[in-house]
PDB file of C-alpha atoms in Angstrom:
ATOM      1  CA  MET G   1      -0.120  -0.178  -0.174  1.00 55.00           C
ATOM      2  CA  ALA G   2       0.909   3.570  -0.630  1.00 53.00           C
ATOM      3  CA  SER G   3      -0.070   6.392   1.447  1.00 56.00           C
ATOM      4  CA  SER G   4      -2.301   9.108   0.414  1.00 61.00           C
ATOM      5  CA  SER G   5      -3.024  12.498   0.971  1.00 65.00           C
ATOM      6  CA  PHE G   6      -5.948  12.578  -1.174  1.00 73.00           C
ATOM      7  CA  ASP G   7      -9.272  13.579   0.569  1.00 80.00           C
ATOM      8  CA  ILE G   8     -11.803  11.291  -1.097  1.00 80.00           C
ATOM      9  CA  ASP G   9     -14.689  12.822   0.906  1.00 80.00           C
ATOM     10  CA  ALA G  10     -14.029  16.177  -0.263  1.00 81.00           C
ATOM     11  CA  PRO G  11     -16.846  17.297  -2.603  1.00 81.00           C
ATOM     12  CA  ARG G  12     -15.493  17.422  -6.117  1.00 83.00           C
ATOM     13  CA  TRP G  13     -17.710  20.262  -6.981  1.00 86.00           C
ATOM     14  CA  ASP G  14     -18.906  23.120  -4.724  1.00 84.00           C
ATOM     15  CA  GLN G  15     -22.268  21.866  -2.781  1.00 84.00           C
ATOM     16  CA  SER G  16     -23.281  25.263  -2.106  1.00 83.00           C
ATOM     17  CA  THR G  17     -24.334  26.200  -5.550  1.00 90.00           C
ATOM     18  CA  PHE G  18     -27.066  24.617  -7.799  1.00 91.00           C
ATOM     19  CA  MET G  19     -24.532  24.034 -10.407  1.00 93.00           C
ATOM     20  CA  GLY G  20     -22.393  22.073  -8.193  1.00 92.00           C
ATOM     21  CA  ARG G  21     -24.872  19.806  -7.176  1.00 92.00           C
ATOM     22  CA  LEU G  22     -25.847  19.160 -10.192  1.00 92.00           C
ATOM     23  CA  LYS G  23     -22.642  18.154 -11.598  1.00 91.00           C
ATOM     24  CA  HIS G  24     -22.619  15.685  -8.301  1.00 89.00           C
ATOM     25  CA  PHE G  25     -25.989  14.228  -9.084  1.00 90.00           C
ATOM     26  CA  PHE G  26     -25.370  13.925 -12.759  1.00 89.00           C
ATOM     27  CA  ASN G  27     -22.259  11.870 -11.574  1.00 88.00           C
ATOM     28  CA  ILE G  28     -23.947   9.629  -8.966  1.00 83.00           C
ATOM     29  CA  THR G  29     -27.235   9.070 -10.498  1.00 85.00           C
ATOM     30  CA  ASP G  30     -25.824   7.875 -13.672  1.00 88.00           C
ATOM     31  CA  TRP G  31     -28.102   5.087 -14.727  1.00 88.00           C
ATOM     32  CA  ARG G  32     -25.312   2.843 -16.311  1.00 89.00           C
ATOM     33  CA  THR G  33     -23.950   2.247 -12.912  1.00 89.00           C
ATOM     34  CA  VAL G  34     -26.786  -0.292 -12.149  1.00 88.00           C
ATOM     35  CA  SER G  35     -25.670  -2.887 -14.794  1.00 88.00           C
ATOM     36  CA  LEU G  36     -22.369  -3.339 -12.623  1.00 90.00           C
ATOM     37  CA  PRO G  37     -22.122  -6.310 -10.431  1.00 92.00           C
ATOM     38  CA  ASP G  38     -21.536  -6.276  -6.764  1.00 90.00           C
ATOM     39  CA  SER G  39     -18.312  -7.494  -6.618  1.00 92.00           C
ATOM     40  CA  ARG G  40     -17.217  -4.238  -8.832  1.00 92.00           C
ATOM     41  CA  LEU G  41     -19.253  -2.098  -6.351  1.00 91.00           C
ATOM     42  CA  ASP G  42     -17.558  -3.689  -3.286  1.00 92.00           C
ATOM     43  CA  GLU G  43     -14.287  -3.110  -4.969  1.00 91.00           C
ATOM     44  CA  ALA G  44     -15.006   0.419  -5.321  1.00 90.00           C
ATOM     45  CA  LYS G  45     -15.998   0.651  -1.470  1.00 91.00           C
ATOM     46  CA  ALA G  46     -12.855  -1.110  -0.366  1.00 89.00           C
ATOM     47  CA  LEU G  47     -10.834   1.571  -2.551  1.00 89.00           C
ATOM     48  CA  VAL G  48     -12.734   4.411  -0.774  1.00 87.00           C
ATOM     49  CA  GLU G  49     -12.528   2.966   2.615  1.00 88.00           C
ATOM     50  CA  GLN G  50      -8.377   2.518   1.913  1.00 87.00           C
ATOM     51  CA  SER G  51      -8.163   5.923   0.889  1.00 86.00           C
ATOM     52  CA  ARG G  52      -9.940   7.425   4.150  1.00 84.00           C
ATOM     53  CA  SER G  53      -7.204   5.458   6.029  1.00 85.00           C
ATOM     54  CA  GLY G  54      -4.571   7.247   4.079  1.00 81.00           C
ATOM     55  CA  PHE G  55      -3.301   4.194   2.155  1.00 79.00           C
ATOM     56  CA  VAL G  56      -3.988   3.171  -1.726  1.00 80.00           C
ATOM     57  CA  PRO G  57      -2.631   0.425  -3.945  1.00 83.00           C
ATOM     58  CA  PRO G  58       0.381   1.790  -5.783  1.00 83.00           C
ATOM     59  CA  GLY G  59      -0.195   3.233  -9.114  1.00 80.00           C
ATOM     60  CA  THR G  60      -3.945   4.132  -8.083  1.00 82.00           C
ATOM     61  CA  THR G  61      -4.534   7.564 -10.208  1.00 86.00           C
ATOM     62  CA  GLU G  62      -7.096  10.385  -8.861  1.00 85.00           C
ATOM     63  CA  GLU G  63      -9.148   9.602 -11.816  1.00 88.00           C
ATOM     64  CA  GLN G  64      -9.524   5.935 -10.252  1.00 88.00           C
ATOM     65  CA  LEU G  65     -10.253   7.195  -6.824  1.00 87.00           C
ATOM     66  CA  HIS G  66     -12.890   9.701  -8.338  1.00 88.00           C
ATOM     67  CA  TYR G  67     -14.665   7.035 -10.424  1.00 90.00           C
ATOM     68  CA  ALA G  68     -14.636   4.450  -6.938  1.00 89.00           C
ATOM     69  CA  LYS G  69     -16.500   7.427  -4.773  1.00 90.00           C
ATOM     70  CA  LYS G  70     -18.946   8.166  -7.752  1.00 90.00           C
ATOM     71  CA  LEU G  71     -19.843   4.225  -7.457  1.00 91.00           C
ATOM     72  CA  TYR G  72     -19.717   4.214  -3.744  1.00 91.00           C
ATOM     73  CA  ASP G  73     -22.164   7.172  -3.518  1.00 88.00           C
ATOM     74  CA  SER G  74     -24.328   5.704  -6.104  1.00 88.00           C
ATOM     75  CA  ALA G  75     -24.905   2.556  -4.493  1.00 89.00           C
ATOM     76  CA  PHE G  76     -24.033   2.776  -0.621  1.00 90.00           C
ATOM     77  CA  HIS G  77     -25.950   4.619   1.977  1.00 86.00           C
ATOM     78  CA  PRO G  78     -24.546   7.773   3.153  1.00 79.00           C
ATOM     79  CA  ASP G  79     -25.472   6.958   6.916  1.00 76.00           C
ATOM     80  CA  THR G  80     -24.698   3.118   7.514  1.00 81.00           C
ATOM     81  CA  GLY G  81     -22.348   2.574   4.425  1.00 83.00           C
ATOM     82  CA  ASP G  82     -24.594  -0.579   3.541  1.00 86.00           C
ATOM     83  CA  ARG G  83     -25.094  -1.103  -0.094  1.00 89.00           C
ATOM     84  CA  MET G  84     -28.619  -0.291  -1.076  1.00 89.00           C
ATOM     85  CA  ASN G  85     -30.956  -2.476  -3.289  1.00 87.00           C
ATOM     86  CA  LEU G  86     -30.699  -1.794  -6.753  1.00 89.00           C
ATOM     87  CA  ILE G  87     -34.206  -0.770  -7.395  1.00 89.00           C
ATOM     88  CA  GLY G  88     -34.200   1.775  -4.364  1.00 87.00           C
ATOM     89  CA  ARG G  89     -31.157   3.724  -5.682  1.00 88.00           C
ATOM     90  CA  MET G  90     -31.262   7.105  -7.137  1.00 82.00           C
ATOM     91  CA  SER G  91     -29.351   5.544 -10.234  1.00 86.00           C
ATOM     92  CA  PHE G  92     -32.254   3.453 -10.871  1.00 90.00           C
ATOM     93  CA  GLN G  93     -34.676   6.327 -11.177  1.00 83.00           C
ATOM     94  CA  VAL G  94     -33.932   6.416 -14.917  1.00 85.00           C
ATOM     95  CA  PRO G  95     -34.628   2.931 -16.070  1.00 89.00           C
ATOM     96  CA  GLY G  96     -37.165   2.288 -13.276  1.00 89.00           C
ATOM     97  CA  GLY G  97     -39.123   5.490 -13.326  1.00 86.00           C
ATOM     98  CA  MET G  98     -39.042   5.817 -17.366  1.00 87.00           C
ATOM     99  CA  ALA G  99     -40.938   2.263 -17.566  1.00 89.00           C
ATOM    100  CA  ILE G 100     -43.483   2.833 -15.138  1.00 89.00           C
ATOM    101  CA  THR G 101     -44.423   6.713 -15.738  1.00 87.00           C
ATOM    102  CA  GLY G 102     -44.451   5.677 -19.487  1.00 87.00           C
ATOM    103  CA  PHE G 103     -47.317   3.210 -18.833  1.00 88.00           C
ATOM    104  CA  MET G 104     -49.169   5.222 -16.533  1.00 85.00           C
ATOM    105  CA  LEU G 105     -49.503   8.157 -18.982  1.00 83.00           C
ATOM    106  CA  GLN G 106     -50.564   5.321 -21.745  1.00 83.00           C
ATOM    107  CA  PHE G 107     -52.846   3.511 -19.887  1.00 84.00           C
ATOM    108  CA  TYR G 108     -54.922   6.217 -17.983  1.00 78.00           C
ATOM    109  CA  ARG G 109     -58.208   5.838 -19.918  1.00 77.00           C
ATOM    110  CA  THR G 110     -59.977   2.614 -17.812  1.00 80.00           C
ATOM    111  CA  VAL G 111     -60.152   1.962 -14.286  1.00 81.00           C
ATOM    112  CA  PRO G 112     -58.397  -1.204 -13.816  1.00 87.00           C
ATOM    113  CA  ALA G 113     -55.079   0.112 -15.782  1.00 86.00           C
ATOM    114  CA  VAL G 114     -55.273   3.374 -13.424  1.00 83.00           C
ATOM    115  CA  VAL G 115     -55.327   0.810 -10.393  1.00 86.00           C
ATOM    116  CA  PHE G 116     -52.527  -1.081 -11.702  1.00 90.00           C
ATOM    117  CA  TRP G 117     -50.048   1.214 -12.661  1.00 88.00           C
ATOM    118  CA  GLN G 118     -50.435   3.397  -9.670  1.00 83.00           C
ATOM    119  CA  TRP G 119     -50.220   0.511  -7.298  1.00 88.00           C
ATOM    120  CA  VAL G 120     -47.151  -0.367  -9.376  1.00 90.00           C
ATOM    121  CA  ASN G 121     -45.826   3.210  -8.846  1.00 87.00           C
ATOM    122  CA  GLN G 122     -46.467   3.504  -5.248  1.00 83.00           C
ATOM    123  CA  SER G 123     -44.420   0.231  -4.410  1.00 86.00           C
ATOM    124  CA  PHE G 124     -41.697   1.379  -6.475  1.00 88.00           C
ATOM    125  CA  ASN G 125     -41.611   4.773  -4.448  1.00 81.00           C
ATOM    126  CA  ALA G 126     -42.322   3.239  -1.017  1.00 80.00           C
ATOM    127  CA  LEU G 127     -38.840   1.085  -1.909  1.00 84.00           C
ATOM    128  CA  VAL G 128     -37.277   4.482  -3.032  1.00 82.00           C
ATOM    129  CA  ASN G 129     -38.322   6.228  -0.071  1.00 76.00           C
ATOM    130  CA  TYR G 130     -37.514   3.431   2.144  1.00 80.00           C
ATOM    131  CA  THR G 131     -34.006   2.989   0.766  1.00 82.00           C
ATOM    132  CA  ASN G 132     -33.075   6.722   0.739  1.00 75.00           C
ATOM    133  CA  ARG G 133     -34.368   7.861   4.337  1.00 71.00           C
ATOM    134  CA  ASN G 134     -32.164   9.170   6.906  1.00 64.00           C
ATOM    135  CA  ALA G 135     -31.099   5.595   8.258  1.00 66.00           C
ATOM    136  CA  ALA G 136     -30.234   6.715  11.660  1.00 64.00           C
ATOM    137  CA  SER G 137     -33.981   7.112  12.408  1.00 65.00           C
ATOM    138  CA  PRO G 138     -35.224   3.036  12.226  1.00 68.00           C
ATOM    139  CA  ILE G 139     -38.627   2.148  11.213  1.00 73.00           C
ATOM    140  CA  THR G 140     -40.659  -0.989  12.101  1.00 76.00           C
ATOM    141  CA  PRO G 141     -42.104  -3.362   9.747  1.00 78.00           C
ATOM    142  CA  LYS G 142     -45.491  -2.398  10.930  1.00 82.00           C
ATOM    143  CA  GLN G 143     -44.618   1.309   9.920  1.00 79.00           C
ATOM    144  CA  ILE G 144     -43.544   0.297   6.685  1.00 79.00           C
ATOM    145  CA  GLY G 145     -46.787  -1.473   5.989  1.00 83.00           C
ATOM    146  CA  VAL G 146     -49.121   1.427   7.106  1.00 82.00           C
ATOM    147  CA  ALA G 147     -47.291   4.023   5.189  1.00 78.00           C
ATOM    148  CA  TYR G 148     -47.333   1.673   1.895  1.00 81.00           C
ATOM    149  CA  PHE G 149     -51.147   1.077   2.762  1.00 84.00           C
ATOM    150  CA  THR G 150     -51.682   4.907   3.156  1.00 82.00           C
ATOM    151  CA  ALA G 151     -49.769   6.111   0.268  1.00 77.00           C
ATOM    152  CA  THR G 152     -51.258   3.667  -2.042  1.00 80.00           C
ATOM    153  CA  SER G 153     -54.603   4.388  -1.058  1.00 84.00           C
ATOM    154  CA  THR G 154     -54.061   7.977  -1.526  1.00 79.00           C
ATOM    155  CA  ALA G 155     -52.968   7.368  -5.151  1.00 78.00           C
ATOM    156  CA  LEU G 156     -55.813   5.096  -5.992  1.00 82.00           C
ATOM    157  CA  ALA G 157     -58.417   7.306  -4.792  1.00 84.00           C
ATOM    158  CA  THR G 158     -56.937  10.586  -6.311  1.00 80.00           C
ATOM    159  CA  ALA G 159     -56.355   8.617  -9.807  1.00 78.00           C
ATOM    160  CA  VAL G 160     -59.794   6.845  -9.880  1.00 80.00           C
ATOM    161  CA  GLY G 161     -61.629   9.614  -8.444  1.00 82.00           C
ATOM    162  CA  LEU G 162     -60.236  12.294 -11.159  1.00 79.00           C
ATOM    163  CA  ASN G 163     -60.395   9.665 -13.739  1.00 76.00           C
ATOM    164  CA  LEU G 164     -64.318   9.572 -13.125  1.00 78.00           C
ATOM    165  CA  TYR G 165     -64.556  13.085 -12.929  1.00 78.00           C
ATOM    166  CA  THR G 166     -62.584  13.983 -16.040  1.00 75.00           C
ATOM    167  CA  LYS G 167     -64.890  11.879 -18.194  1.00 74.00           C
ATOM    168  CA  LYS G 168     -66.373  14.732 -19.691  1.00 76.00           C
ATOM    169  CA  ALA G 169     -63.424  16.873 -19.526  1.00 76.00           C
ATOM    170  CA  PRO G 170     -61.190  17.705 -22.456  1.00 82.00           C
ATOM    171  CA  PRO G 171     -58.701  14.754 -23.206  1.00 79.00           C
ATOM    172  CA  LEU G 172     -55.777  16.603 -22.212  1.00 81.00           C
ATOM    173  CA  VAL G 173     -57.316  17.059 -18.493  1.00 82.00           C
ATOM    174  CA  ALA G 174     -57.639  13.217 -18.248  1.00 79.00           C
ATOM    175  CA  ARG G 175     -53.990  12.676 -19.077  1.00 82.00           C
ATOM    176  CA  TRP G 176     -52.815  14.960 -16.148  1.00 85.00           C
ATOM    177  CA  VAL G 177     -54.569  12.904 -13.851  1.00 82.00           C
ATOM    178  CA  PRO G 178     -51.648  10.461 -13.382  1.00 84.00           C
ATOM    179  CA  PHE G 179     -49.770  13.543 -12.210  1.00 86.00           C
ATOM    180  CA  VAL G 180     -51.843  14.795 -10.002  1.00 85.00           C
ATOM    181  CA  ALA G 181     -52.217  11.162  -8.211  1.00 82.00           C
ATOM    182  CA  VAL G 182     -48.470  10.705  -8.217  1.00 83.00           C
ATOM    183  CA  ALA G 183     -47.827  14.292  -6.707  1.00 87.00           C
ATOM    184  CA  SER G 184     -50.625  13.528  -4.089  1.00 84.00           C
ATOM    185  CA  ALA G 185     -49.269  10.233  -3.114  1.00 80.00           C
ATOM    186  CA  ASN G 186     -45.753  11.759  -2.511  1.00 82.00           C
ATOM    187  CA  CYS G 187     -47.241  14.086  -0.208  1.00 85.00           C
ATOM    188  CA  VAL G 188     -48.108  11.041   2.053  1.00 80.00           C
ATOM    189  CA  ASN G 189     -45.725   8.369   1.181  1.00 77.00           C
ATOM    190  CA  ILE G 190     -42.544  10.234   1.990  1.00 82.00           C
ATOM    191  CA  PRO G 191     -43.677  11.707   5.243  1.00 86.00           C
ATOM    192  CA  MET G 192     -45.325   8.192   6.438  1.00 79.00           C
ATOM    193  CA  MET G 193     -42.341   6.227   5.448  1.00 76.00           C
ATOM    194  CA  ARG G 194     -39.985   8.487   7.512  1.00 80.00           C
ATOM    195  CA  GLN G 195     -42.225   8.970  10.383  1.00 81.00           C
ATOM    196  CA  GLN G 196     -39.840   8.310  12.660  1.00 82.00           C
ATOM    197  CA  GLU G 197     -37.606  11.218  11.955  1.00 85.00           C
ATOM    198  CA  ILE G 198     -41.065  13.258  12.299  1.00 87.00           C
ATOM    199  CA  LEU G 199     -41.990  11.617  15.717  1.00 86.00           C
ATOM    200  CA  ASN G 200     -38.505  11.449  17.328  1.00 86.00           C
ATOM    201  CA  GLY G 201     -36.346  13.829  15.237  1.00 88.00           C
ATOM    202  CA  ILE G 202     -33.106  13.252  13.173  1.00 87.00           C
ATOM    203  CA  SER G 203     -29.680  13.796  14.534  1.00 87.00           C
ATOM    204  CA  VAL G 204     -28.094  17.189  14.188  1.00 88.00           C
ATOM    205  CA  THR G 205     -24.514  18.075  14.245  1.00 88.00           C
ATOM    206  CA  ASP G 206     -22.397  21.106  14.442  1.00 86.00           C
ATOM    207  CA  GLU G 207     -20.254  22.134  11.236  1.00 86.00           C
ATOM    208  CA  ASN G 208     -17.460  19.609  12.263  1.00 84.00           C
ATOM    209  CA  GLY G 209     -19.736  16.940  12.419  1.00 83.00           C
ATOM    210  CA  ASN G 210     -20.178  16.893  16.177  1.00 85.00           C
ATOM    211  CA  LYS G 211     -23.801  15.501  17.261  1.00 89.00           C
ATOM    212  CA  LEU G 212     -25.786  18.066  19.330  1.00 86.00           C
ATOM    213  CA  GLY G 213     -28.908  16.156  19.564  1.00 88.00           C
ATOM    214  CA  ASN G 214     -32.179  15.126  17.826  1.00 90.00           C
ATOM    215  CA  SER G 215     -34.502  17.980  16.158  1.00 90.00           C
ATOM    216  CA  THR G 216     -37.958  17.049  14.979  1.00 92.00           C
ATOM    217  CA  ARG G 217     -38.264  20.398  13.142  1.00 93.00           C
ATOM    218  CA  ALA G 218     -35.024  19.612  10.973  1.00 92.00           C
ATOM    219  CA  ALA G 219     -36.680  16.231  10.083  1.00 92.00           C
ATOM    220  CA  VAL G 220     -39.890  18.251   8.843  1.00 93.00           C
ATOM    221  CA  LYS G 221     -37.702  20.861   7.012  1.00 93.00           C
ATOM    222  CA  GLY G 222     -35.656  18.053   5.293  1.00 92.00           C
ATOM    223  CA  ILE G 223     -38.650  15.789   4.367  1.00 92.00           C
ATOM    224  CA  THR G 224     -40.407  18.830   3.097  1.00 94.00           C
ATOM    225  CA  GLN G 225     -37.655  19.405   0.488  1.00 93.00           C
ATOM    226  CA  VAL G 226     -37.558  15.765  -0.419  1.00 92.00           C
ATOM    227  CA  VAL G 227     -41.418  16.071  -1.230  1.00 92.00           C
ATOM    228  CA  VAL G 228     -40.620  19.108  -3.367  1.00 94.00           C
ATOM    229  CA  SER G 229     -37.790  17.508  -5.158  1.00 93.00           C
ATOM    230  CA  ARG G 230     -39.796  14.382  -6.025  1.00 89.00           C
ATOM    231  CA  ILE G 231     -42.710  16.314  -7.372  1.00 92.00           C
ATOM    232  CA  THR G 232     -40.455  18.285  -9.644  1.00 93.00           C
ATOM    233  CA  MET G 233     -38.785  15.200 -10.749  1.00 90.00           C
ATOM    234  CA  ALA G 234     -41.822  13.812 -12.210  1.00 88.00           C
ATOM    235  CA  ALA G 235     -43.520  17.257 -13.193  1.00 90.00           C
ATOM    236  CA  PRO G 236     -41.991  17.935 -16.420  1.00 89.00           C
ATOM    237  CA  GLY G 237     -42.606  14.326 -18.064  1.00 88.00           C
ATOM    238  CA  MET G 238     -46.186  14.111 -16.749  1.00 87.00           C
ATOM    239  CA  ILE G 239     -47.138  17.472 -17.753  1.00 90.00           C
ATOM    240  CA  ILE G 240     -45.350  18.173 -20.792  1.00 90.00           C
ATOM    241  CA  LEU G 241     -45.360  14.641 -22.569  1.00 88.00           C
ATOM    242  CA  PRO G 242     -49.024  14.373 -22.549  1.00 88.00           C
ATOM    243  CA  ILE G 243     -49.302  17.883 -24.472  1.00 89.00           C
ATOM    244  CA  ILE G 244     -46.686  16.645 -27.001  1.00 89.00           C
ATOM    245  CA  MET G 245     -48.511  13.143 -27.357  1.00 86.00           C
ATOM    246  CA  GLN G 246     -51.774  14.991 -27.509  1.00 86.00           C
ATOM    247  CA  ARG G 247     -50.492  16.809 -30.628  1.00 88.00           C
ATOM    248  CA  MET G 248     -48.788  13.762 -32.029  1.00 87.00           C
ATOM    249  CA  GLU G 249     -51.762  11.566 -32.022  1.00 83.00           C
ATOM    250  CA  LYS G 250     -53.487  13.666 -34.748  1.00 85.00           C
ATOM    251  CA  TYR G 251     -50.877  12.735 -37.391  1.00 85.00           C
ATOM    252  CA  LYS G 252     -52.087   9.883 -39.524  1.00 87.00           C
ATOM    253  CA  PHE G 253     -48.648   8.059 -38.963  1.00 85.00           C
ATOM    254  CA  MET G 254     -49.339   7.953 -35.385  1.00 83.00           C
ATOM    255  CA  GLN G 255     -52.719   6.502 -35.590  1.00 84.00           C
ATOM    256  CA  ARG G 256     -51.213   3.910 -37.974  1.00 86.00           C
ATOM    257  CA  ILE G 257     -48.529   2.848 -35.138  1.00 86.00           C
ATOM    258  CA  THR G 258     -50.907   2.918 -32.003  1.00 82.00           C
ATOM    259  CA  PHE G 259     -49.098  -0.007 -30.449  1.00 82.00           C
ATOM    260  CA  LEU G 260     -45.874   1.857 -30.221  1.00 83.00           C
ATOM    261  CA  HIS G 261     -47.493   4.722 -28.300  1.00 83.00           C
ATOM    262  CA  GLY G 262     -46.569   2.977 -24.942  1.00 82.00           C
ATOM    263  CA  PRO G 263     -42.955   2.396 -25.789  1.00 87.00           C
ATOM    264  CA  ILE G 264     -42.521   5.876 -27.365  1.00 87.00           C
ATOM    265  CA  GLN G 265     -43.916   7.556 -24.149  1.00 86.00           C
ATOM    266  CA  VAL G 266     -41.484   5.304 -22.288  1.00 88.00           C
ATOM    267  CA  MET G 267     -38.691   6.449 -24.338  1.00 90.00           C
ATOM    268  CA  LEU G 268     -39.537   9.986 -24.090  1.00 90.00           C
ATOM    269  CA  VAL G 269     -39.992  10.115 -20.203  1.00 88.00           C
ATOM    270  CA  GLY G 270     -36.518   8.363 -19.952  1.00 89.00           C
ATOM    271  CA  ALA G 271     -35.352  11.315 -21.930  1.00 89.00           C
ATOM    272  CA  PHE G 272     -36.894  13.749 -19.405  1.00 89.00           C
ATOM    273  CA  LEU G 273     -35.653  11.888 -16.282  1.00 89.00           C
ATOM    274  CA  VAL G 274     -31.987  11.711 -17.521  1.00 89.00           C
ATOM    275  CA  PHE G 275     -31.911  15.376 -16.715  1.00 90.00           C
ATOM    276  CA  MET G 276     -34.598  15.875 -14.303  1.00 90.00           C
ATOM    277  CA  VAL G 277     -33.298  13.406 -11.643  1.00 88.00           C
ATOM    278  CA  PRO G 278     -30.264  15.107 -11.041  1.00 91.00           C
ATOM    279  CA  ALA G 279     -31.734  18.431 -11.378  1.00 93.00           C
ATOM    280  CA  ALA G 280     -34.217  17.587  -8.815  1.00 92.00           C
ATOM    281  CA  CYS G 281     -32.087  16.237  -6.243  1.00 90.00           C
ATOM    282  CA  SER G 282     -30.053  19.276  -6.854  1.00 92.00           C
ATOM    283  CA  LEU G 283     -32.762  21.792  -5.905  1.00 92.00           C
ATOM    284  CA  PHE G 284     -31.681  21.516  -1.982  1.00 92.00           C
ATOM    285  CA  PRO G 285     -28.018  20.795  -0.397  1.00 89.00           C
ATOM    286  CA  GLN G 286     -27.912  17.382   0.738  1.00 86.00           C
ATOM    287  CA  ARG G 287     -26.103  18.069   3.844  1.00 87.00           C
ATOM    288  CA  CYS G 288     -29.181  20.534   4.894  1.00 88.00           C
ATOM    289  CA  SER G 289     -28.683  23.216   7.716  1.00 89.00           C
ATOM    290  CA  MET G 290     -30.997  25.252   9.808  1.00 89.00           C
ATOM    291  CA  ALA G 291     -30.547  28.156  12.226  1.00 90.00           C
ATOM    292  CA  VAL G 292     -30.460  27.208  15.704  1.00 86.00           C
ATOM    293  CA  SER G 293     -32.887  30.023  16.689  1.00 88.00           C
ATOM    294  CA  LYS G 294     -35.357  27.832  14.732  1.00 90.00           C
ATOM    295  CA  LEU G 295     -35.005  24.547  16.341  1.00 88.00           C
ATOM    296  CA  GLU G 296     -37.520  23.627  19.053  1.00 91.00           C
ATOM    297  CA  PRO G 297     -36.865  25.394  22.350  1.00 89.00           C
ATOM    298  CA  GLU G 298     -35.449  22.441  24.396  1.00 90.00           C
ATOM    299  CA  LEU G 299     -32.630  21.539  22.047  1.00 87.00           C
ATOM    300  CA  ARG G 300     -32.034  25.511  21.073  1.00 88.00           C
ATOM    301  CA  ASP G 301     -31.422  26.283  24.832  1.00 87.00           C
ATOM    302  CA  SER G 302     -29.087  23.190  25.285  1.00 88.00           C
ATOM    303  CA  ILE G 303     -26.892  24.008  22.568  1.00 86.00           C
ATOM    304  CA  VAL G 304     -26.657  27.654  23.786  1.00 88.00           C
ATOM    305  CA  SER G 305     -25.892  26.521  27.293  1.00 87.00           C
ATOM    306  CA  GLN G 306     -23.011  24.349  26.162  1.00 86.00           C
ATOM    307  CA  TYR G 307     -21.609  26.500  23.005  1.00 83.00           C
ATOM    308  CA  GLY G 308     -22.890  30.036  23.635  1.00 81.00           C
ATOM    309  CA  ASP G 309     -22.703  31.719  20.370  1.00 82.00           C
ATOM    310  CA  ALA G 310     -19.955  29.662  18.800  1.00 83.00           C
ATOM    311  CA  VAL G 311     -22.731  27.492  17.161  1.00 82.00           C
ATOM    312  CA  GLN G 312     -25.035  29.337  14.905  1.00 87.00           C
ATOM    313  CA  ARG G 313     -26.391  26.641  12.571  1.00 90.00           C
ATOM    314  CA  VAL G 314     -26.791  22.901  12.918  1.00 89.00           C
ATOM    315  CA  TYR G 315     -26.256  20.306  10.035  1.00 90.00           C
ATOM    316  CA  PHE G 316     -28.116  16.912   9.043  1.00 89.00           C
ATOM    317  CA  ASN G 317     -28.747  14.695   6.107  1.00 86.00           C
ATOM    318  CA  LYS G 318     -32.306  15.312   4.539  1.00 84.00           C
ATOM    319  CA  GLY G 319     -32.312  12.219   2.715  1.00 79.00           C
ATOM    320  CA  LEU G 320     -33.305  11.789  -1.104  1.00 76.00           C
TER     321      LEU G 320
END
């Protein structure tokens, strides 16, 4: 092993700016990484851990270290260091999301189709939300089940209700029903799946990573930002694409290939998600912060009594 002074955890791009975060998330949400075997990911993790200890294999280049960190960030949970399940990773959002969203937009006319695809989507979302939670706040199987049932019920009730309500509405309005259902369910699914954080708070630290306590207000702020990000992620594809398809379907060549409308929408949703997944993840810093003055009184008083004015802000992982 050769000694190394390379700081592998130092941000490669400025995380205080949107463009810096966008480059970071373009890097770690790269959908091509989902095809890599676990053995390759474990090699990357080993190299990252070796670099953290100050020693790397002789001949290791800086670019190899950057790529290992990319794979590590894309596949391993930031709190636990455990390998995340494949479907729950943000790098799977493009292939997984494009297929499910494309078919939700295609099969929106009948109630059975709406029920099936909304159920598939909420099952996918529940797994993503659980995988990307703040792992310092454990959740029980019962709570997972309640969260899944509640979010799925919300999505189905919204989708089926609006589907019936828009029978006489312009066709384009009916095409937007899946987005309204997805947005509504996200407002339920994410907070429910991460309810332990809201009930018990999440760990907050000072700028140097020293734990200061648990805050429910920090949890609410982080989860709210995640909800906004997820809705933003879905919005362009689910709002703009129906307009495109509505116009394209008027052409005769499109009327002759109705069997390809589903695959076409899947591919177009994929084109949107390639950009929107990293863009939505970049809306807010991953390492979220909050002024000490905005914390709950007990925690605020505790921090002030121990550190005085030395600590002005607290930091926490908001999750994805």
